Amino acid sequence: MSSSKLYLAVVGVGGVGTAFLSQLSNLPTSLRPTLIFLSRSAKQLYTQNYDAISPSDLQSSSSKLLSLSDLTSYLSGTPGKAILVDNTSNQDVANAYPSFLRKGISVVTPNKKAFSGSLQLWTDIFSAVEESDGRAMVYHESSVGAGLPVISTLKDLVATGDTVTRIEGVFSGTMSFLFNSFAPAESSGTGKGAKWSEIVTQAKEAGYTEPDPRDDLNGMDVARKLTILARLAGLKVEGPESFPVQSLIPKELESAGSSDEFMKRLPEFDGEMEGYKDQAAREGKVVRYVGSVDVGAGKVKVGLEMVERGTPIASLRGSDNLICFYTKRYGANPLVIQGAGAGGEVTAMGVTADLIKVVERLR
Amino acid sequence: MSSSKLYLAVVGVGGVGTAFLSQLSNLPTSLRPTLIFLSRSAKQLYTQNYDAISPSDLQSSSSKLLSLSDLTSYLSGTPGKAILVDNTSNQDVANAYPSFLRKGISVVTPNKKAFSGSLQLWTDIFSAVEESDGRAMVYHESSVGAGLPVISTLKDLVATGDTVTRIEGVFSGTMSFLFNSFAPAESSGTGKGAKWSEIVTQAKEAGYTEPDPRDDLNGMDVARKLTILARLAGLKVEGPESFPVQSLIPKELESAGSSDEFMKRLPEFDGEMEGYKDQAAREGKVVRYVGSVDVGAGKVKVGLEMVERGTPIASLRGSDNLICFYTKRYGANPLVIQGAGAGGEVTAMGVTADLIKVVERLR
């Protein structure tokens, strides 16, 4: 509501960052802060006197690289208010959020590391927001489910006094695709369809997995998201390694060396996955990779579950995410949010929508 | 961000209003504006000198009743900024929003009438917001789907530059309950189950319908919600009567007199509804009451549709709403929001969450 000018720094220009810059350039002027800093890996572009620069100038490179500490000073020196958009998944940048916030610099980010790392970092971030008395804010919608309204909905439920009893769902687009292909809810479920290793191979070739599929199969991405949701629901979760997470990397292949070596040996374990599928089929169910937070019992877990056919989780398609919030107000039928939970454009959408909210609050 | 004090007026203390006041009383002081006006039907409570009053004082009544115009003057005279929460479904109050907004008074409401009435009123409301240059804002999450994040999600999609191509879903808890009971997706679909009139009777007795079920069966409630969504998606819809809405009140009973008379004669038309159900069953489908906006073609419609089993709409349970947003970024699989779309507590939740956002922007 005050009329001070807003300045924007953007760190990270990968898939999400590129889509974000494109969305940013299409915002009306009144919602678009002045871009004064842009960095990608070892390239940085900024102006000493806080003039506007255009993202199209990114090709040019500066001779002097700013450290995160330099960047904090640079941004706290603007004649108005500064906002940092962090489109990296970098832990060092995440670790610096409390410093940015304490200097009155707001943070908007899809970076999971900041909110799923140590509980100390989480506490530092939100204490800094609290202490700023409304000057600095942090928004991170895209840290779970990309642009799907997951974080904002959970925050609204809690802020308005509802009691969240349970959060449950499919939180990885990759896992969703793998299991929807491996054990589709429509098929009879036994003996037919592609083998597990074949489906992982297809997914890898189509670019649906990380370059090394073990980075999806270890479940840590899902565990990080559950850590964030559990904390927002009020649980003091130490981190993604403080609760049971079922890895789909066979023990024997944990140190299999290269990604190629891993993929080559994966067929040896097709029988094990087929076993889960058959077991589920015998119970009239399908196997899915599910994350859940039991708020009352204080329990978080991630792993394979046998899911009743006809339920929303069993009926998921493609690589969609699905998140169910069970609360006191909503009763037996949860509030459900479903849709693409990964991809540059939809992740950037969450970042851009967050930026708009920060601008509306700061201007 | 400025530190001026915030003042709150609440109009309407029915089911939603009572739940809202309870949620309001549990907000932290920093998010709770000073309550200075409270009205219910012909009772009003306010203080001339903008002192705090407690909702528990509602029993006392004032001798002098303020008109809407008086209330506008009263609220624009506060020494800080004023917010009006309208928990009525009153058209007169809705018609006054532009006057409130032009005086810098923000509006938070679940009142559908304001956004689904004449296109002129819609334009007046949002022009007033625009012209206030950030001083006055309007939030109306609960005007569609109660506390489900429907309005905010659609606004975020549009604001970040996505192209919404189609909106489709079940927008009435009553219609959802009636059809999920009449033609459950799990049953074979023909010849069995309760008759349509029996299900309407049960729903009426359980309080799931309006006192006169014709107020649900005429489809106007759904048409109002579709009007709001279509306008937010960019269509210039004249109003809920400007597109095809299929009424489930048989022509012969439109002027059947009392609600009792209507209910008594409803069984005469069970055959017609059974016909729809059987037709759907022959195609392997189920009949549902669906609303849709085809943004590209500029077409809105509301009525019975034959829906494929296994789809989210066919699989709905209880009285849940379900809203699908098809957009360019989300591609073939829509962004889906599902859950209770009616009820005092969840409707009030949307109002309270909106109020928090307004307070965060104004303070």
mmCIF file of N, CA and C in Angstrom, chain B residues 104-188:
data_model
loop_
_atom_site.group_PDB
_atom_site.id
_atom_site.type_symbol
_atom_site.label_atom_id
_atom_site.label_comp_id
_atom_site.label_asym_id
_atom_site.label_seq_id
_atom_site.Cartn_x
_atom_site.Cartn_y
_atom_site.Cartn_z
ATOM 1 N N GLY B 104 -13.291 3.396 -0.778
ATOM 2 C CA GLY B 104 -12.078 2.783 -0.224
ATOM 3 C C GLY B 104 -12.354 1.664 0.768
ATOM 4 N N ILE B 105 -13.609 1.201 0.805
ATOM 5 C CA ILE B 105 -13.966 0.112 1.722
ATOM 6 C C ILE B 105 -13.854 -1.220 0.984
ATOM 7 N N SER B 106 -13.015 -2.129 1.500
ATOM 8 C CA SER B 106 -12.850 -3.432 0.853
ATOM 9 C C SER B 106 -14.028 -4.340 1.176
ATOM 10 N N VAL B 107 -14.292 -5.306 0.284
ATOM 11 C CA VAL B 107 -15.433 -6.199 0.444
ATOM 12 C C VAL B 107 -14.970 -7.653 0.383
ATOM 13 N N VAL B 108 -15.408 -8.448 1.358
ATOM 14 C CA VAL B 108 -15.153 -9.890 1.386
ATOM 15 C C VAL B 108 -16.509 -10.572 1.506
ATOM 16 N N THR B 109 -16.800 -11.546 0.641
ATOM 17 C CA THR B 109 -18.148 -12.092 0.643
ATOM 18 C C THR B 109 -18.295 -13.437 -0.066
ATOM 19 N N PRO B 110 -19.230 -14.272 0.417
ATOM 20 C CA PRO B 110 -19.624 -15.465 -0.321
ATOM 21 C C PRO B 110 -20.881 -15.217 -1.158
ATOM 22 N N ASN B 111 -21.359 -13.972 -1.192
ATOM 23 C CA ASN B 111 -22.632 -13.615 -1.840
ATOM 24 C C ASN B 111 -22.505 -13.707 -3.369
ATOM 25 N N LYS B 112 -23.121 -14.741 -3.937
ATOM 26 C CA LYS B 112 -23.052 -14.961 -5.391
ATOM 27 C C LYS B 112 -23.723 -13.851 -6.187
ATOM 28 N N LYS B 113 -24.716 -13.202 -5.593
ATOM 29 C CA LYS B 113 -25.547 -12.256 -6.336
ATOM 30 C C LYS B 113 -24.728 -11.130 -6.963
ATOM 31 N N ALA B 114 -23.654 -10.737 -6.261
ATOM 32 C CA ALA B 114 -22.877 -9.607 -6.746
ATOM 33 C C ALA B 114 -22.162 -9.918 -8.051
ATOM 34 N N PHE B 115 -21.760 -11.170 -8.227
ATOM 35 C CA PHE B 115 -20.867 -11.516 -9.339
ATOM 36 C C PHE B 115 -21.596 -12.256 -10.453
ATOM 37 N N SER B 116 -22.841 -12.666 -10.147
ATOM 38 C CA SER B 116 -23.612 -13.393 -11.150
ATOM 39 C C SER B 116 -24.850 -12.613 -11.572
ATOM 40 N N GLY B 117 -24.975 -11.391 -11.072
ATOM 41 C CA GLY B 117 -26.093 -10.547 -11.492
ATOM 42 C C GLY B 117 -25.788 -9.928 -12.852
ATOM 43 N N SER B 118 -26.251 -8.704 -13.027
ATOM 44 C CA SER B 118 -26.056 -8.070 -14.332
ATOM 45 C C SER B 118 -24.564 -7.851 -14.600
ATOM 46 N N LEU B 119 -24.206 -7.892 -15.886
ATOM 47 C CA LEU B 119 -22.823 -7.648 -16.282
ATOM 48 C C LEU B 119 -22.411 -6.230 -15.892
ATOM 49 N N GLN B 120 -23.400 -5.320 -15.846
ATOM 50 C CA GLN B 120 -23.133 -3.939 -15.461
ATOM 51 C C GLN B 120 -22.613 -3.878 -14.019
ATOM 52 N N LEU B 121 -23.252 -4.644 -13.114
ATOM 53 C CA LEU B 121 -22.816 -4.647 -11.715
ATOM 54 C C LEU B 121 -21.395 -5.195 -11.611
ATOM 55 N N TRP B 122 -21.124 -6.284 -12.320
ATOM 56 C CA TRP B 122 -19.772 -6.876 -12.352
ATOM 57 C C TRP B 122 -18.750 -5.822 -12.784
ATOM 58 N N THR B 123 -19.057 -5.141 -13.874
ATOM 59 C CA THR B 123 -18.134 -4.137 -14.405
ATOM 60 C C THR B 123 -17.942 -3.001 -13.399
ATOM 61 N N ASP B 124 -19.052 -2.577 -12.772
ATOM 62 C CA ASP B 124 -18.965 -1.503 -11.775
ATOM 63 C C ASP B 124 -18.068 -1.899 -10.606
ATOM 64 N N ILE B 125 -18.228 -3.146 -10.143
ATOM 65 C CA ILE B 125 -17.439 -3.615 -9.004
ATOM 66 C C ILE B 125 -15.950 -3.592 -9.341
ATOM 67 N N PHE B 126 -15.590 -4.181 -10.486
ATOM 68 C CA PHE B 126 -14.169 -4.299 -10.773
ATOM 69 C C PHE B 126 -13.545 -2.996 -11.284
ATOM 70 N N SER B 127 -14.363 -2.113 -11.840
ATOM 71 C CA SER B 127 -13.854 -0.778 -12.175
ATOM 72 C C SER B 127 -13.539 -0.019 -10.898
ATOM 73 N N ALA B 128 -14.430 -0.149 -9.912
ATOM 74 C CA ALA B 128 -14.216 0.548 -8.641
ATOM 75 C C ALA B 128 -12.926 0.071 -7.980
ATOM 76 N N VAL B 129 -12.661 -1.258 -8.052
ATOM 77 C CA VAL B 129 -11.416 -1.800 -7.492
ATOM 78 C C VAL B 129 -10.221 -1.205 -8.227
ATOM 79 N N GLU B 130 -10.318 -1.223 -9.549
ATOM 80 C CA GLU B 130 -9.249 -0.698 -10.409
ATOM 81 C C GLU B 130 -8.954 0.757 -10.068
ATOM 82 N N GLU B 131 -10.020 1.549 -9.982
ATOM 83 C CA GLU B 131 -9.857 2.996 -9.766
ATOM 84 C C GLU B 131 -9.335 3.327 -8.365
ATOM 85 N N SER B 132 -9.524 2.397 -7.426
ATOM 86 C CA SER B 132 -9.065 2.668 -6.053
ATOM 87 C C SER B 132 -7.545 2.564 -5.951
ATOM 88 N N ASP B 133 -6.907 2.024 -6.994
ATOM 89 C CA ASP B 133 -5.444 1.925 -7.043
ATOM 90 C C ASP B 133 -4.887 1.182 -5.822
ATOM 91 N N GLY B 134 -5.504 0.061 -5.519
ATOM 92 C CA GLY B 134 -4.996 -0.779 -4.445
ATOM 93 C C GLY B 134 -5.564 -0.468 -3.068
ATOM 94 N N ARG B 135 -6.361 0.607 -2.961
ATOM 95 C CA ARG B 135 -6.904 0.959 -1.643
ATOM 96 C C ARG B 135 -8.051 0.029 -1.255
ATOM 97 N N ALA B 136 -8.907 -0.296 -2.235
ATOM 98 C CA ALA B 136 -10.074 -1.147 -1.957
ATOM 99 C C ALA B 136 -9.985 -2.420 -2.789
ATOM 100 N N MET B 137 -10.272 -3.541 -2.155
ATOM 101 C CA MET B 137 -10.191 -4.808 -2.877
ATOM 102 C C MET B 137 -11.438 -5.629 -2.621
ATOM 103 N N VAL B 138 -11.708 -6.595 -3.518
ATOM 104 C CA VAL B 138 -12.860 -7.458 -3.333
ATOM 105 C C VAL B 138 -12.399 -8.906 -3.450
ATOM 106 N N TYR B 139 -12.767 -9.739 -2.474
ATOM 107 C CA TYR B 139 -12.422 -11.166 -2.465
ATOM 108 C C TYR B 139 -13.717 -11.967 -2.289
ATOM 109 N N HIS B 140 -13.893 -13.022 -3.093
ATOM 110 C CA HIS B 140 -15.159 -13.766 -3.038
ATOM 111 C C HIS B 140 -14.979 -15.257 -3.288
ATOM 112 N N GLU B 141 -13.936 -15.833 -2.657
ATOM 113 C CA GLU B 141 -13.650 -17.256 -2.839
ATOM 114 C C GLU B 141 -14.899 -18.121 -2.668
ATOM 115 N N SER B 142 -15.668 -17.886 -1.607
ATOM 116 C CA SER B 142 -16.787 -18.772 -1.277
ATOM 117 C C SER B 142 -18.020 -18.555 -2.143
ATOM 118 N N SER B 143 -17.919 -17.704 -3.168
ATOM 119 C CA SER B 143 -19.078 -17.558 -4.057
ATOM 120 C C SER B 143 -19.231 -18.758 -4.989
ATOM 121 N N VAL B 144 -18.188 -19.575 -5.125
ATOM 122 C CA VAL B 144 -18.268 -20.836 -5.883
ATOM 123 C C VAL B 144 -17.550 -21.924 -5.093
ATOM 124 N N GLY B 145 -18.230 -23.035 -4.815
ATOM 125 C CA GLY B 145 -17.563 -24.170 -4.163
ATOM 126 C C GLY B 145 -17.192 -23.921 -2.712
ATOM 127 N N ALA B 146 -17.855 -22.993 -2.051
ATOM 128 C CA ALA B 146 -17.568 -22.682 -0.646
ATOM 129 C C ALA B 146 -16.060 -22.452 -0.464
ATOM 130 N N GLY B 147 -15.434 -23.097 0.530
ATOM 131 C CA GLY B 147 -14.025 -22.836 0.819
ATOM 132 C C GLY B 147 -13.039 -23.498 -0.130
ATOM 133 N N LEU B 148 -13.510 -24.298 -1.077
ATOM 134 C CA LEU B 148 -12.583 -24.904 -2.037
ATOM 135 C C LEU B 148 -11.863 -23.805 -2.822
ATOM 136 N N PRO B 149 -10.572 -24.007 -3.112
ATOM 137 C CA PRO B 149 -9.804 -22.939 -3.772
ATOM 138 C C PRO B 149 -10.100 -22.844 -5.268
ATOM 139 N N VAL B 150 -11.305 -22.435 -5.598
ATOM 140 C CA VAL B 150 -11.748 -22.406 -6.994
ATOM 141 C C VAL B 150 -11.477 -21.042 -7.631
ATOM 142 N N ILE B 151 -11.992 -19.990 -6.989
ATOM 143 C CA ILE B 151 -11.838 -18.635 -7.526
ATOM 144 C C ILE B 151 -10.363 -18.240 -7.555
ATOM 145 N N SER B 152 -9.651 -18.491 -6.448
ATOM 146 C CA SER B 152 -8.247 -18.081 -6.371
ATOM 147 C C SER B 152 -7.419 -18.813 -7.426
ATOM 148 N N THR B 153 -7.718 -20.101 -7.641
ATOM 149 C CA THR B 153 -6.956 -20.863 -8.634
ATOM 150 C C THR B 153 -7.217 -20.329 -10.043
ATOM 151 N N LEU B 154 -8.480 -20.078 -10.357
ATOM 152 C CA LEU B 154 -8.807 -19.555 -11.684
ATOM 153 C C LEU B 154 -8.159 -18.186 -11.902
ATOM 154 N N LYS B 155 -8.195 -17.345 -10.856
ATOM 155 C CA LYS B 155 -7.566 -16.025 -10.978
ATOM 156 C C LYS B 155 -6.055 -16.145 -11.193
ATOM 157 N N ASP B 156 -5.415 -17.088 -10.470
ATOM 158 C CA ASP B 156 -3.970 -17.285 -10.635
ATOM 159 C C ASP B 156 -3.641 -17.775 -12.045
ATOM 160 N N LEU B 157 -4.441 -18.716 -12.562
ATOM 161 C CA LEU B 157 -4.197 -19.225 -13.915
ATOM 162 C C LEU B 157 -4.230 -18.072 -14.918
ATOM 163 N N VAL B 158 -5.279 -17.247 -14.816
ATOM 164 C CA VAL B 158 -5.445 -16.148 -15.762
ATOM 165 C C VAL B 158 -4.343 -15.092 -15.570
ATOM 166 N N ALA B 159 -4.072 -14.743 -14.307
ATOM 167 C CA ALA B 159 -3.114 -13.664 -14.032
ATOM 168 C C ALA B 159 -1.702 -14.014 -14.482
ATOM 169 N N THR B 160 -1.348 -15.305 -14.433
ATOM 170 C CA THR B 160 0.008 -15.705 -14.827
ATOM 171 C C THR B 160 0.101 -15.997 -16.316
ATOM 172 N N GLY B 161 -1.002 -15.807 -17.059
ATOM 173 C CA GLY B 161 -0.929 -15.891 -18.509
ATOM 174 C C GLY B 161 -1.306 -17.235 -19.104
ATOM 175 N N ASP B 162 -1.874 -18.151 -18.292
ATOM 176 C CA ASP B 162 -2.329 -19.406 -18.883
ATOM 177 C C ASP B 162 -3.610 -19.137 -19.679
ATOM 178 N N THR B 163 -3.922 -20.027 -20.617
ATOM 179 C CA THR B 163 -5.170 -19.916 -21.375
ATOM 180 C C THR B 163 -6.126 -20.998 -20.889
ATOM 181 N N VAL B 164 -7.196 -20.585 -20.233
ATOM 182 C CA VAL B 164 -8.194 -21.542 -19.774
ATOM 183 C C VAL B 164 -9.096 -21.868 -20.961
ATOM 184 N N THR B 165 -9.152 -23.144 -21.335
ATOM 185 C CA THR B 165 -9.943 -23.510 -22.519
ATOM 186 C C THR B 165 -11.332 -24.014 -22.144
ATOM 187 N N ARG B 166 -11.421 -24.685 -20.976
ATOM 188 C CA ARG B 166 -12.690 -25.292 -20.608
ATOM 189 C C ARG B 166 -12.776 -25.462 -19.093
ATOM 190 N N ILE B 167 -13.948 -25.191 -18.531
ATOM 191 C CA ILE B 167 -14.201 -25.437 -17.106
ATOM 192 C C ILE B 167 -15.415 -26.343 -17.038
ATOM 193 N N GLU B 168 -15.321 -27.385 -16.235
ATOM 194 C CA GLU B 168 -16.405 -28.372 -16.219
ATOM 195 C C GLU B 168 -16.510 -28.989 -14.841
ATOM 196 N N GLY B 169 -17.719 -29.310 -14.403
ATOM 197 C CA GLY B 169 -17.807 -29.973 -13.118
ATOM 198 C C GLY B 169 -19.207 -30.068 -12.556
ATOM 199 N N VAL B 170 -19.228 -30.480 -11.298
ATOM 200 C CA VAL B 170 -20.467 -30.587 -10.536
ATOM 201 C C VAL B 170 -20.415 -29.481 -9.484
ATOM 202 N N PHE B 171 -21.336 -28.526 -9.583
ATOM 203 C CA PHE B 171 -21.212 -27.289 -8.811
ATOM 204 C C PHE B 171 -22.269 -27.134 -7.728
ATOM 205 N N SER B 172 -23.042 -28.168 -7.493
ATOM 206 C CA SER B 172 -24.084 -28.086 -6.472
ATOM 207 C C SER B 172 -24.002 -29.324 -5.589
ATOM 208 N N GLY B 173 -23.845 -29.088 -4.295
ATOM 209 C CA GLY B 173 -23.806 -30.204 -3.361
ATOM 210 C C GLY B 173 -25.111 -30.986 -3.378
ATOM 211 N N THR B 174 -26.217 -30.273 -3.522
ATOM 212 C CA THR B 174 -27.522 -30.922 -3.547
ATOM 213 C C THR B 174 -27.655 -31.817 -4.778
ATOM 214 N N MET B 175 -27.333 -31.263 -5.954
ATOM 215 C CA MET B 175 -27.409 -32.052 -7.192
ATOM 216 C C MET B 175 -26.454 -33.240 -7.119
ATOM 217 N N SER B 176 -25.266 -33.012 -6.560
ATOM 218 C CA SER B 176 -24.291 -34.079 -6.426
ATOM 219 C C SER B 176 -24.889 -35.220 -5.606
ATOM 220 N N PHE B 177 -25.448 -34.875 -4.437
ATOM 221 C CA PHE B 177 -26.044 -35.888 -3.557
ATOM 222 C C PHE B 177 -27.184 -36.624 -4.268
ATOM 223 N N LEU B 178 -28.063 -35.874 -4.931
ATOM 224 C CA LEU B 178 -29.220 -36.491 -5.583
ATOM 225 C C LEU B 178 -28.778 -37.511 -6.640
ATOM 226 N N PHE B 179 -27.837 -37.149 -7.488
ATOM 227 C CA PHE B 179 -27.451 -38.053 -8.580
ATOM 228 C C PHE B 179 -26.504 -39.165 -8.135
ATOM 229 N N ASN B 180 -25.641 -38.867 -7.154
ATOM 230 C CA ASN B 180 -24.780 -39.944 -6.631
ATOM 231 C C ASN B 180 -25.634 -41.013 -5.947
ATOM 232 N N SER B 181 -26.801 -40.606 -5.397
ATOM 233 C CA SER B 181 -27.710 -41.571 -4.765
ATOM 234 C C SER B 181 -28.599 -42.259 -5.808
ATOM 235 N N PHE B 182 -29.080 -41.479 -6.777
ATOM 236 C CA PHE B 182 -30.034 -41.987 -7.779
ATOM 237 C C PHE B 182 -29.346 -42.946 -8.750
ATOM 238 N N ALA B 183 -28.131 -42.620 -9.174
ATOM 239 C CA ALA B 183 -27.431 -43.433 -10.172
ATOM 240 C C ALA B 183 -25.977 -43.618 -9.774
ATOM 241 N N PRO B 184 -25.747 -44.383 -8.684
ATOM 242 C CA PRO B 184 -24.367 -44.561 -8.222
ATOM 243 C C PRO B 184 -23.514 -45.244 -9.290
ATOM 244 N N ALA B 185 -22.249 -44.806 -9.373
ATOM 245 C CA ALA B 185 -21.358 -45.330 -10.414
ATOM 246 C C ALA B 185 -21.088 -46.811 -10.217
ATOM 247 N N GLU B 186 -21.208 -47.311 -8.967
ATOM 248 C CA GLU B 186 -20.851 -48.709 -8.701
ATOM 249 C C GLU B 186 -21.959 -49.687 -9.120
ATOM 250 N N SER B 187 -23.220 -49.218 -9.125
ATOM 251 C CA SER B 187 -24.317 -50.153 -9.396
ATOM 252 C C SER B 187 -24.442 -50.422 -10.891
ATOM 253 N N SER B 188 -25.227 -51.438 -11.249
ATOM 254 C CA SER B 188 -25.389 -51.785 -12.659
ATOM 255 C C SER B 188 -26.175 -50.699 -13.384
#
